[in-house]
GROMACS .gro file of C-alpha atoms in nm:
model
  247
    1MET     CA    1   0.000   0.000   0.000
    2LYS     CA    2   0.121   0.350  -0.085
    3ILE     CA    3   0.029   0.650   0.129
    4ASP     CA    4   0.130   1.004   0.036
    5VAL     CA    5   0.077   1.296   0.272
    6ILE     CA    6   0.054   1.653   0.146
    7THR     CA    7   0.178   1.875   0.427
    8ALA     CA    8   0.389   2.183   0.487
    9PHE     CA    9   0.536   2.006   0.790
   10GLU     CA   10   0.682   1.689   0.641
   11GLU     CA   11   0.904   1.610   0.938
   12MET     CA   12   0.599   1.573   1.165
   13ILE     CA   13   0.474   1.285   0.950
   14ASP     CA   14   0.804   1.110   0.888
   15GLN     CA   15   0.933   1.129   1.245
   16THR     CA   16   0.605   1.030   1.409
   17LEU     CA   17   0.559   0.727   1.184
   18SER     CA   18   0.918   0.599   1.198
   19HIS     CA   19   0.881   0.408   1.523
   20SER     CA   20   0.712   0.101   1.670
   21ILE     CA   21   0.472  -0.104   1.456
   22VAL     CA   22   0.432   0.150   1.174
   23GLY     CA   23   0.808   0.204   1.158
   24ARG     CA   24   0.864  -0.171   1.124
   25ALA     CA   25   0.592  -0.196   0.859
   26ARG     CA   26   0.766   0.076   0.659
   27LYS     CA   27   1.103  -0.097   0.683
   28ALA     CA   28   0.943  -0.424   0.574
   29GLY     CA   29   0.784  -0.257   0.273
   30ILE     CA   30   0.430  -0.335   0.387
   31ILE     CA   31   0.344   0.031   0.340
   32LYS     CA   32   0.529   0.294   0.144
   33LEU     CA   33   0.497   0.639   0.297
   34GLY     CA   34   0.579   0.961   0.117
   35THR     CA   35   0.536   1.330   0.190
   36LEU     CA   36   0.504   1.629  -0.040
   37SER     CA   37   0.504   1.993   0.059
   38PRO     CA   38   0.267   2.232  -0.121
   39ARG     CA   39   0.542   2.493  -0.084
   40GLN     CA   40   0.709   2.332  -0.386
   41PHE     CA   41   0.423   2.472  -0.594
   42ALA     CA   42   0.402   2.819  -0.439
   43GLU     CA   43   0.401   3.099  -0.695
   44ASP     CA   44   0.621   3.355  -0.521
   45LYS     CA   45   0.980   3.367  -0.400
   46HIS     CA   46   0.871   3.340  -0.036
   47LYS     CA   47   0.695   3.006  -0.102
   48THR     CA   48   0.368   3.140   0.037
   49ILE     CA   49   0.088   2.883   0.069
   50ASP     CA   50  -0.162   3.086   0.275
   51ASP     CA   51  -0.344   3.418   0.241
   52ARG     CA   52  -0.619   3.628   0.399
   53PRO     CA   53  -0.979   3.511   0.346
   54TYR     CA   54  -1.213   3.712   0.124
   55GLY     CA   55  -1.492   3.873   0.325
   56GLY     CA   56  -1.274   3.908   0.631
   57GLY     CA   57  -1.235   3.682   0.929
   58PRO     CA   58  -0.955   3.569   1.158
   59GLY     CA   59  -0.652   3.371   1.052
   60MET     CA   60  -0.522   3.263   0.714
   61LEU     CA   61  -0.640   3.008   0.458
   62MET     CA   62  -0.434   2.762   0.257
   63LYS     CA   63  -0.426   2.869  -0.108
   64ALA     CA   64  -0.594   2.646  -0.365
   65GLU     CA   65  -0.326   2.635  -0.637
   66PRO     CA   66  -0.037   2.481  -0.435
   67LEU     CA   67  -0.271   2.212  -0.299
   68TYR     CA   68  -0.415   2.143  -0.645
   69GLN     CA   69  -0.069   2.106  -0.796
   70ALA     CA   70   0.044   1.874  -0.517
   71ILE     CA   71  -0.264   1.652  -0.554
   72SER     CA   72  -0.225   1.647  -0.933
   73LYS     CA   73   0.138   1.540  -0.910
   74LEU     CA   74   0.056   1.245  -0.685
   75ARG     CA   75  -0.281   1.134  -0.819
   76LYS     CA   76  -0.307   0.812  -1.020
   77LYS     CA   77  -0.606   0.608  -1.139
   78THR     CA   78  -0.601   0.409  -0.815
   79SER     CA   79  -0.562   0.712  -0.586
   80TYR     CA   80  -0.813   0.805  -0.317
   81VAL     CA   81  -0.779   1.160  -0.182
   82ILE     CA   82  -0.860   1.233   0.182
   83LEU     CA   83  -0.874   1.577   0.342
   84THR     CA   84  -0.839   1.617   0.718
   85SER     CA   85  -1.128   1.845   0.805
   86PRO     CA   86  -1.341   1.924   1.113
   87ARG     CA   87  -1.651   1.895   0.895
   88GLY     CA   88  -1.558   1.547   0.772
   89GLN     CA   89  -1.683   1.198   0.850
   90VAL     CA   90  -1.567   1.089   1.195
   91PHE     CA   91  -1.283   0.838   1.172
   92ASN     CA   92  -1.347   0.500   1.332
   93GLN     CA   93  -1.241   0.138   1.296
   94GLU     CA   94  -1.501   0.066   1.029
   95LEU     CA   95  -1.372   0.350   0.813
   96ALA     CA   96  -1.013   0.239   0.878
   97LYS     CA   97  -1.099  -0.103   0.735
   98LYS     CA   98  -1.247   0.051   0.421
   99LEU     CA   99  -0.945   0.275   0.366
  100ALA     CA  100  -0.705  -0.014   0.434
  101LYS     CA  101  -0.833  -0.180   0.116
  102LYS     CA  102  -0.730   0.113  -0.106
  103ARG     CA  103  -0.413   0.080  -0.314
  104HIS     CA  104  -0.306   0.444  -0.289
  105LEU     CA  105  -0.412   0.706  -0.037
  106ILE     CA  106  -0.334   1.075  -0.066
  107VAL     CA  107  -0.390   1.253   0.265
  108VAL     CA  108  -0.415   1.632   0.244
  109CYS     CA  109  -0.342   1.802   0.576
  110GLY     CA  110  -0.543   2.113   0.638
  111HIS     CA  111  -0.372   2.387   0.838
  112TYR     CA  112  -0.417   2.742   0.962
  113GLU     CA  113  -0.789   2.841   0.957
  114GLY     CA  114  -0.868   2.598   0.676
  115ILE     CA  115  -0.839   2.576   0.298
  116ASP     CA  116  -0.978   2.760  -0.002
  117ALA     CA  117  -1.316   2.591  -0.060
  118ARG     CA  118  -1.249   2.557  -0.433
  119ILE     CA  119  -1.021   2.261  -0.358
  120TYR     CA  120  -1.306   2.045  -0.222
  121PRO     CA  121  -1.401   1.899  -0.564
  122GLU     CA  122  -1.050   1.748  -0.582
  123VAL     CA  123  -1.114   1.547  -0.264
  124ASP     CA  124  -1.284   1.206  -0.241
  125LEU     CA  125  -1.346   1.208   0.134
  126GLU     CA  126  -1.321   1.452   0.425
  127VAL     CA  127  -1.231   1.292   0.759
  128SER     CA  128  -1.233   1.425   1.115
  129LEU     CA  129  -1.099   1.266   1.432
  130GLY     CA  130  -1.381   1.414   1.639
  131ASP     CA  131  -1.557   1.728   1.752
  132TYR     CA  132  -1.254   1.933   1.846
  133ILE     CA  133  -1.004   2.153   1.662
  134LEU     CA  134  -0.637   2.070   1.603
  135THR     CA  135  -0.371   2.316   1.493
  136GLY     CA  136  -0.331   2.121   1.172
  137GLY     CA  137  -0.415   1.793   1.004
  138GLU     CA  138  -0.075   1.631   1.054
  139LEU     CA  139  -0.161   1.460   1.382
  140ALA     CA  140  -0.492   1.342   1.237
  141ALA     CA  141  -0.308   1.201   0.936
  142CYS     CA  142  -0.067   1.012   1.163
  143VAL     CA  143  -0.355   0.864   1.362
  144MET     CA  144  -0.531   0.744   1.047
  145ILE     CA  145  -0.215   0.600   0.894
  146ASP     CA  146  -0.134   0.414   1.216
  147ALA     CA  147  -0.482   0.258   1.229
  148ILE     CA  148  -0.472   0.168   0.857
  149THR     CA  149  -0.123   0.019   0.877
  150ARG     CA  150  -0.226  -0.214   1.159
  151LEU     CA  151  -0.481  -0.368   0.923
  152GLN     CA  152  -0.232  -0.448   0.647
  153ARG     CA  153  -0.141  -0.813   0.599
  154GLY     CA  154   0.207  -0.879   0.735
  155THR     CA  155   0.214  -0.596   0.987
  156PHE     CA  156   0.173  -0.849   1.269
  157LYS     CA  157   0.321  -1.200   1.280
  158LYS     CA  158  -0.013  -1.331   1.407
  159GLU     CA  159  -0.279  -1.245   1.151
  160ASP     CA  160  -0.569  -1.259   1.403
  161VAL     CA  161  -0.429  -0.985   1.629
  162THR     CA  162  -0.644  -0.704   1.489
  163SER     CA  163  -0.962  -0.914   1.485
  164LEU     CA  164  -0.950  -0.945   1.865
  165GLU     CA  165  -0.909  -0.577   1.949
  166SER     CA  166  -1.154  -0.318   2.076
  167PHE     CA  167  -1.436  -0.204   1.843
  168GLU     CA  168  -1.444  -0.537   1.659
  169GLY     CA  169  -1.806  -0.650   1.667
  170HIS     CA  170  -1.893  -0.314   1.828
  171LEU     CA  171  -1.751  -0.425   2.163
  172LEU     CA  172  -1.465  -0.297   2.373
  173GLU     CA  173  -1.193  -0.548   2.449
  174ALA     CA  174  -1.218  -0.762   2.762
  175PRO     CA  175  -0.967  -0.690   3.041
  176GLN     CA  176  -0.632  -0.864   3.005
  177TYR     CA  177  -0.366  -0.970   3.254
  178THR     CA  178  -0.002  -1.081   3.252
  179ARG     CA  179   0.253  -1.208   3.505
  180PRO     CA  180   0.266  -1.217   3.806
  181GLU     CA  181  -0.050  -1.411   3.894
  182VAL     CA  182  -0.092  -1.202   4.210
  183TRP     CA  183   0.011  -0.834   4.210
  184ARG     CA  184  -0.024  -0.621   4.523
  185GLY     CA  185  -0.293  -0.854   4.648
  186ARG     CA  186  -0.491  -0.840   4.323
  187LYS     CA  187  -0.537  -1.178   4.155
  188VAL     CA  188  -0.582  -1.273   3.793
  189PRO     CA  189  -0.937  -1.410   3.740
  190ALA     CA  190  -0.933  -1.784   3.799
  191VAL     CA  191  -1.107  -1.862   3.468
  192LEU     CA  192  -0.801  -1.738   3.277
  193LEU     CA  193  -0.582  -1.993   3.453
  194ASN     CA  194  -0.790  -2.310   3.405
  195GLY     CA  195  -0.692  -2.382   3.044
  196ASN     CA  196  -1.051  -2.427   2.927
  197HIS     CA  197  -1.061  -2.221   2.609
  198LYS     CA  198  -1.439  -2.231   2.570
  199GLU     CA  199  -1.489  -2.099   2.922
  200ILE     CA  200  -1.223  -1.835   2.868
  201GLU     CA  201  -1.383  -1.713   2.543
  202ALA     CA  202  -1.727  -1.704   2.706
  203TRP     CA  203  -1.583  -1.505   2.998
  204LYS     CA  204  -1.410  -1.262   2.763
  205HIS     CA  205  -1.727  -1.204   2.564
  206GLU     CA  206  -1.932  -1.141   2.878
  207GLN     CA  207  -1.668  -0.903   3.015
  208ALA     CA  208  -1.649  -0.717   2.681
  209LEU     CA  209  -2.027  -0.684   2.680
  210GLN     CA  210  -2.041  -0.551   3.035
  211ILE     CA  211  -1.755  -0.305   2.984
  212THR     CA  212  -1.912  -0.175   2.663
  213LYS     CA  213  -2.248  -0.130   2.839
  214GLN     CA  214  -2.074   0.065   3.114
  215LEU     CA  215  -1.831   0.279   2.914
  216ARG     CA  216  -1.960   0.296   2.555
  217PRO     CA  217  -2.331   0.204   2.535
  218ASP     CA  218  -2.346   0.394   2.206
  219LEU     CA  219  -2.150   0.112   2.041
  220LEU     CA  220  -2.417  -0.138   2.136
  221GLU     CA  221  -2.687   0.095   2.005
  222THR     CA  222  -2.503   0.123   1.672
  223ALA     CA  223  -2.472  -0.254   1.650
  224SER     CA  224  -2.843  -0.293   1.727
  225GLN     CA  225  -2.943  -0.043   1.458
  226LYS     CA  226  -2.726  -0.215   1.197
  227SER     CA  227  -2.874  -0.553   1.290
  228LYS     CA  228  -3.227  -0.416   1.246
  229LYS     CA  229  -3.135  -0.273   0.905
  230VAL     CA  230  -2.996  -0.608   0.790
  231GLN     CA  231  -3.310  -0.790   0.907
  232LYS     CA  232  -3.532  -0.532   0.739
  233LYS     CA  233  -3.331  -0.558   0.420
  234LYS     CA  234  -3.379  -0.934   0.411
  235ARG     CA  235  -3.748  -0.896   0.488
  236PHE     CA  236  -3.810  -0.659   0.199
  237GLY     CA  237  -3.597  -0.847  -0.051
  238GLY     CA  238  -3.268  -0.667  -0.103
  239SER     CA  239  -3.134  -0.316  -0.135
  240LYS     CA  240  -3.403  -0.167  -0.360
  241PHE     CA  241  -3.624  -0.099  -0.059
  242TYR     CA  242  -3.353   0.111   0.101
  243GLU     CA  243  -3.281   0.301  -0.217
  244TYR     CA  244  -3.649   0.390  -0.232
  245GLN     CA  245  -3.652   0.493   0.133
  246ARG     CA  246  -3.347   0.715   0.093
  247ASN     CA  247  -3.496   0.887  -0.209
   0.00000   0.00000   0.00000
């Protein structure tokens, strides 16, 4: 998989994603990561990529032409262009899985007070990390790339690692324990020590369910709504019913 990041702060991307699991995946060639600065396409000697917004307002906006030229240089037939944006779709594990199947991602990092709106037609998807404002899109890009890299085949020696993590099946992960068996008077649950894998899996599922109910009940609600949609879809004979409902 190839991922290119358009950013005026290339070192933030490269340095952040040169360590741990993502760093190893890069060295192994599982993902190829590149960066491109829009300053290369600035039209003045000062390499200016921002300017004051028309109509007034605080801060500066990223200019359209440098971003357009950067996207155009990187874009191929298989490219999928993502813009980090507070108005975008909220990033989650489900979206990470969809993006992990793309052959080439181009991530455009917004910065300053935003970008010239005329660049939006060049973008396939706007993505946000949540309802808060970051200084720029570089940290958001790193978060997305980390999550996407974890889903690439070969990133982990054990292929089932990512299928057992939080948010799979809309449940948080069950609590886990390691050595010693007793730590400061707190014991590892006995079921994890008995060697009965069926009992252990049943315990983990029940714990995951209880923790999700307590900490993230919204995940269970989402799962319930999706289940109802699937059942309704089957009941009414395929997707045509939903297309009619949406229209």
